[in-house]
PDB file of C-alpha atoms in Angstrom:
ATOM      1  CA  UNK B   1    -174.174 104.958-136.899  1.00  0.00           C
ATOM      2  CA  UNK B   2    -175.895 101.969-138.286  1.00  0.00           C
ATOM      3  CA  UNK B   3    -174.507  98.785-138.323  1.00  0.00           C
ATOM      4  CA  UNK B   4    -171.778  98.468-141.984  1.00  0.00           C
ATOM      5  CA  UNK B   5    -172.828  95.232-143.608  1.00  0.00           C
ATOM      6  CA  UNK B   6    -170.679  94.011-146.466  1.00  0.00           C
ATOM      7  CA  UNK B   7    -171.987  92.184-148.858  1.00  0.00           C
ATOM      8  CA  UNK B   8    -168.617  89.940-149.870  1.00  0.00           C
ATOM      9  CA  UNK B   9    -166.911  87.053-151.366  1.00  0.00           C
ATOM     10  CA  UNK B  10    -163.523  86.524-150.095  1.00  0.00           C
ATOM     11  CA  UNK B  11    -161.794  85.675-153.449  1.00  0.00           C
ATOM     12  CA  UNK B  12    -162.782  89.204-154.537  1.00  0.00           C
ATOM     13  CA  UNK B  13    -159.159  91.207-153.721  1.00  0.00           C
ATOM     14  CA  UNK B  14    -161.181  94.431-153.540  1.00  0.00           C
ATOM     15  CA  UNK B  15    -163.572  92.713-151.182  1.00  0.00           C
ATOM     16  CA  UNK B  16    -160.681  91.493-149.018  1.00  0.00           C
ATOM     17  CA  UNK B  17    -159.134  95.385-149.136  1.00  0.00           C
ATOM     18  CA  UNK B  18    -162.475  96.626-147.635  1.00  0.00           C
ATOM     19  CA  UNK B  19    -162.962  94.681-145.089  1.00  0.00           C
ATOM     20  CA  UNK B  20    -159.129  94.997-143.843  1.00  0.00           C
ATOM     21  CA  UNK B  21    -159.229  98.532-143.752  1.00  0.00           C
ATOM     22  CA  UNK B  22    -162.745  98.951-142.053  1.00  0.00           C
ATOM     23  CA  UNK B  23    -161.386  96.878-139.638  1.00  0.00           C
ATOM     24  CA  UNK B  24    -157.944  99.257-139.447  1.00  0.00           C
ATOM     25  CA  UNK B  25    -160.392 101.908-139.018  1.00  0.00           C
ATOM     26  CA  UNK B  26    -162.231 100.079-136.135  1.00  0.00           C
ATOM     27  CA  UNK B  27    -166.259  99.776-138.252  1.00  0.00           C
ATOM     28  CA  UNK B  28    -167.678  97.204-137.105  1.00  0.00           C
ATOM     29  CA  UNK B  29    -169.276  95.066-139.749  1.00  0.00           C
ATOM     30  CA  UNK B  30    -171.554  92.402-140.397  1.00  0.00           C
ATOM     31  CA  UNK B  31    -169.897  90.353-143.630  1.00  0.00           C
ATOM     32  CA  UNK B  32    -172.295  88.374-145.657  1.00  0.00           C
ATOM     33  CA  UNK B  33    -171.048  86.199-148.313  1.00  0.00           C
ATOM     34  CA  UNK B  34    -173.619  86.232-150.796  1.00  0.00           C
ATOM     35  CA  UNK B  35    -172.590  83.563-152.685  1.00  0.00           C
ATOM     36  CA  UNK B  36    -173.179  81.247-149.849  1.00  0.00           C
ATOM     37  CA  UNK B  37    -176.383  82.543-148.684  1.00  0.00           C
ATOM     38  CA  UNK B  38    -177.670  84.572-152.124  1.00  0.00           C
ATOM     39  CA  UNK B  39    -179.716  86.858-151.858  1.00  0.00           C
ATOM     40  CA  UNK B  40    -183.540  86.544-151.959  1.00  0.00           C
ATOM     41  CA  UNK B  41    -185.930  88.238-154.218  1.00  0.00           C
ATOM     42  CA  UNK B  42    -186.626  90.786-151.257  1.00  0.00           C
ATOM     43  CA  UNK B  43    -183.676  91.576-150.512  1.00  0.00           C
ATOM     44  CA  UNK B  44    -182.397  92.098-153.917  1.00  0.00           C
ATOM     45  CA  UNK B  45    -185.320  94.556-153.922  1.00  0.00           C
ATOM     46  CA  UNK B  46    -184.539  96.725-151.528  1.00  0.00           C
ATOM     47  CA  UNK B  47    -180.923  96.377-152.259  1.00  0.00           C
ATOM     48  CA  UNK B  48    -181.592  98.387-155.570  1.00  0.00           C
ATOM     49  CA  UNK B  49    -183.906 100.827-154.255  1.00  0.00           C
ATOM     50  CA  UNK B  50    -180.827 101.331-151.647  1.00  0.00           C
ATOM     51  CA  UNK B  51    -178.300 102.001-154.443  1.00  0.00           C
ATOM     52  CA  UNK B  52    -177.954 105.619-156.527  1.00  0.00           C
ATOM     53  CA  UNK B  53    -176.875 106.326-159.642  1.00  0.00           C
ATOM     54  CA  UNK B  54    -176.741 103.545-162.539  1.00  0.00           C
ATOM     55  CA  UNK B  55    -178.642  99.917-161.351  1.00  0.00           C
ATOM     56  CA  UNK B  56    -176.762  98.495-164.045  1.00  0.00           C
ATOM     57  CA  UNK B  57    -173.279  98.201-162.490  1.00  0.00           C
ATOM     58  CA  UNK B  58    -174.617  96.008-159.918  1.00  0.00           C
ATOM     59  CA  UNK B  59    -174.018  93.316-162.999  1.00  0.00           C
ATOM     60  CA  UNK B  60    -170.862  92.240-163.228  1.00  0.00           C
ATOM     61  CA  UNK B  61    -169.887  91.927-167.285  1.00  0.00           C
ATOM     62  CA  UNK B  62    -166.509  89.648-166.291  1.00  0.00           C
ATOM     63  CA  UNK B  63    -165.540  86.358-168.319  1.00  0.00           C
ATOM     64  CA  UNK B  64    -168.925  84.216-166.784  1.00  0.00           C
ATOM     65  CA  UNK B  65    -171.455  87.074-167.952  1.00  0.00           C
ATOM     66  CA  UNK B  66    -170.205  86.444-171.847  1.00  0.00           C
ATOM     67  CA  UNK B  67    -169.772  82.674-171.259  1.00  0.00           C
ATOM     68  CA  UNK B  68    -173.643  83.162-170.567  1.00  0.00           C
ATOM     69  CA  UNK B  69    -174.190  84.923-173.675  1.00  0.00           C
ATOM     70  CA  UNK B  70    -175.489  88.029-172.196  1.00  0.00           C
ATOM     71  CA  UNK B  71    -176.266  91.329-174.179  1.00  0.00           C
ATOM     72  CA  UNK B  72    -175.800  94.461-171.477  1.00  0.00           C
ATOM     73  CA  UNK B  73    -178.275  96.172-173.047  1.00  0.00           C
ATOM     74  CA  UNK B  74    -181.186  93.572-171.740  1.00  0.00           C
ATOM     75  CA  UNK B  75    -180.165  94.287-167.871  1.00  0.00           C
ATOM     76  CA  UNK B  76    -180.948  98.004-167.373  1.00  0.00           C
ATOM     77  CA  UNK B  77    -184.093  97.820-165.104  1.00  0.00           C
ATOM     78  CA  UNK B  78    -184.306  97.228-161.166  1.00  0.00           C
ATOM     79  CA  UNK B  79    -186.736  93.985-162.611  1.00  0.00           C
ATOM     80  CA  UNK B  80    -183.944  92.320-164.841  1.00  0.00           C
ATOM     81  CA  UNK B  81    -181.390  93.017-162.947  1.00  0.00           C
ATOM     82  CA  UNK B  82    -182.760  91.294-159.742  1.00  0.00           C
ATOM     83  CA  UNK B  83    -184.164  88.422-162.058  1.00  0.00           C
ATOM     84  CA  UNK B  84    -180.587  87.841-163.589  1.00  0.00           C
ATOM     85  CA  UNK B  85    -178.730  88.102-160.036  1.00  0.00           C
ATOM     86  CA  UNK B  86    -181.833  85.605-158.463  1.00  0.00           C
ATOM     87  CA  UNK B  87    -180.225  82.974-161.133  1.00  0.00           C
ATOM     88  CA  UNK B  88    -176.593  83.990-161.519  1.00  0.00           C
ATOM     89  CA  UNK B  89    -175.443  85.545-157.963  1.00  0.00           C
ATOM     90  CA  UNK B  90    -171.739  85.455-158.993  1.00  0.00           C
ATOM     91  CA  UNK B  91    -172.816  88.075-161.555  1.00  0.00           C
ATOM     92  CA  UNK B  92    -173.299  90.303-158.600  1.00  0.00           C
ATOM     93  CA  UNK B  93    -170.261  92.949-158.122  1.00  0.00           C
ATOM     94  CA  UNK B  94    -168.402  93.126-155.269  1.00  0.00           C
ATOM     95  CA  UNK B  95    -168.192  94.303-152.554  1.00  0.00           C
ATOM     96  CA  UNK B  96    -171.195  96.227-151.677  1.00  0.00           C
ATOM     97  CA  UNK B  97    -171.404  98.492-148.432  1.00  0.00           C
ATOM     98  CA  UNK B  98    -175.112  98.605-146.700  1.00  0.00           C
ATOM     99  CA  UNK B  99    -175.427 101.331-143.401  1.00  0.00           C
ATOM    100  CA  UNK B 100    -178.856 102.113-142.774  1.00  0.00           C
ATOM    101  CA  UNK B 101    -181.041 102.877-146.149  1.00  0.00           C
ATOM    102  CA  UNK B 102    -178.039 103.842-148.453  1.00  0.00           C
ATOM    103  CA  UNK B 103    -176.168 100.986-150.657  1.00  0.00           C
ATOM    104  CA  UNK B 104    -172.737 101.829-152.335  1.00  0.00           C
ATOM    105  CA  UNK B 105    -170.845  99.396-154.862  1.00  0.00           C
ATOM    106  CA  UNK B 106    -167.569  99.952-153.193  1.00  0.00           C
ATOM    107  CA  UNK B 107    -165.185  99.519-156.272  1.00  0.00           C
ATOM    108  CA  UNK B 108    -162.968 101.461-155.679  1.00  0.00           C
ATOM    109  CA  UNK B 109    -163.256 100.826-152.009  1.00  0.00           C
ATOM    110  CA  UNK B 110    -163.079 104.777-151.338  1.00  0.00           C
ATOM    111  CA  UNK B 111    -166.381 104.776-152.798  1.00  0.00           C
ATOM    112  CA  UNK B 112    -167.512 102.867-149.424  1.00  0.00           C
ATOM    113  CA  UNK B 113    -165.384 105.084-147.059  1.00  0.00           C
ATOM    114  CA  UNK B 114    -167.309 107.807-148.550  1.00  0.00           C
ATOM    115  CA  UNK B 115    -170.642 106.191-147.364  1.00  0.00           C
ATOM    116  CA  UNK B 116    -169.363 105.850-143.979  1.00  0.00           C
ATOM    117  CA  UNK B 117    -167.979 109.772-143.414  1.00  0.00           C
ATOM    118  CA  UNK B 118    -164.724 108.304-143.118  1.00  0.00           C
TER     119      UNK B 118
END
């Protein structure tokens, strides 16, 4: 199996839950916390093409997204999403499981158990 890597930030109690129990499970995992090194333009890229389903709940719509005055509607596309997470990384949901060339928002963190075969 490919290496897990977690894309986290540790005041993010889901984020925290995944971690703990792929380490109870014994996966090892690389944890990056994006909000200390963000991702670049690149990697954002290939981030989305690594995801399935709906790009758009890669944005987070929390308290900071309306503070921002955001409309939902305007981040849809792989190109506005990556533009608005470029400038506003803490809009980015959490975590995020990466193994190989698949990408899975792990909320719930089942969702990234799943990924793994677990």
């Amino acid at each position: 199996m490919a290496k897990a890597k977690v894309l986290h930030n540790p005041a993010c109690g889901t984020s925290r839950r995944l971690l703990a129990d792929l380490a109870d499970r014994g996966v090892e995992v690389e944890v990056i916390e994006y909000l200390k090194t963000p991702l670049d333009a690149s990697q954002l890229k290939a981030l989305l093409s690594q995801l399935d389903g709906d790009l758009s709940e890669l944005v987070r719509r929390d308290k900071r997204f309306g503070e921002l005055g955001l409309d939902k509607n305007d981040y849809v596309s792989a190109a506005s999403i990556s533009e608005l997470l470029l400038q506003y990384p803490e809009l980015m949901q959490r975590p995020i499981l990466r193994v190989g060339s698949k990408a899975v928002i792990a909320r719930p963190i089942e969702r990234g158990i799943e990924l793994l075969g677990l």
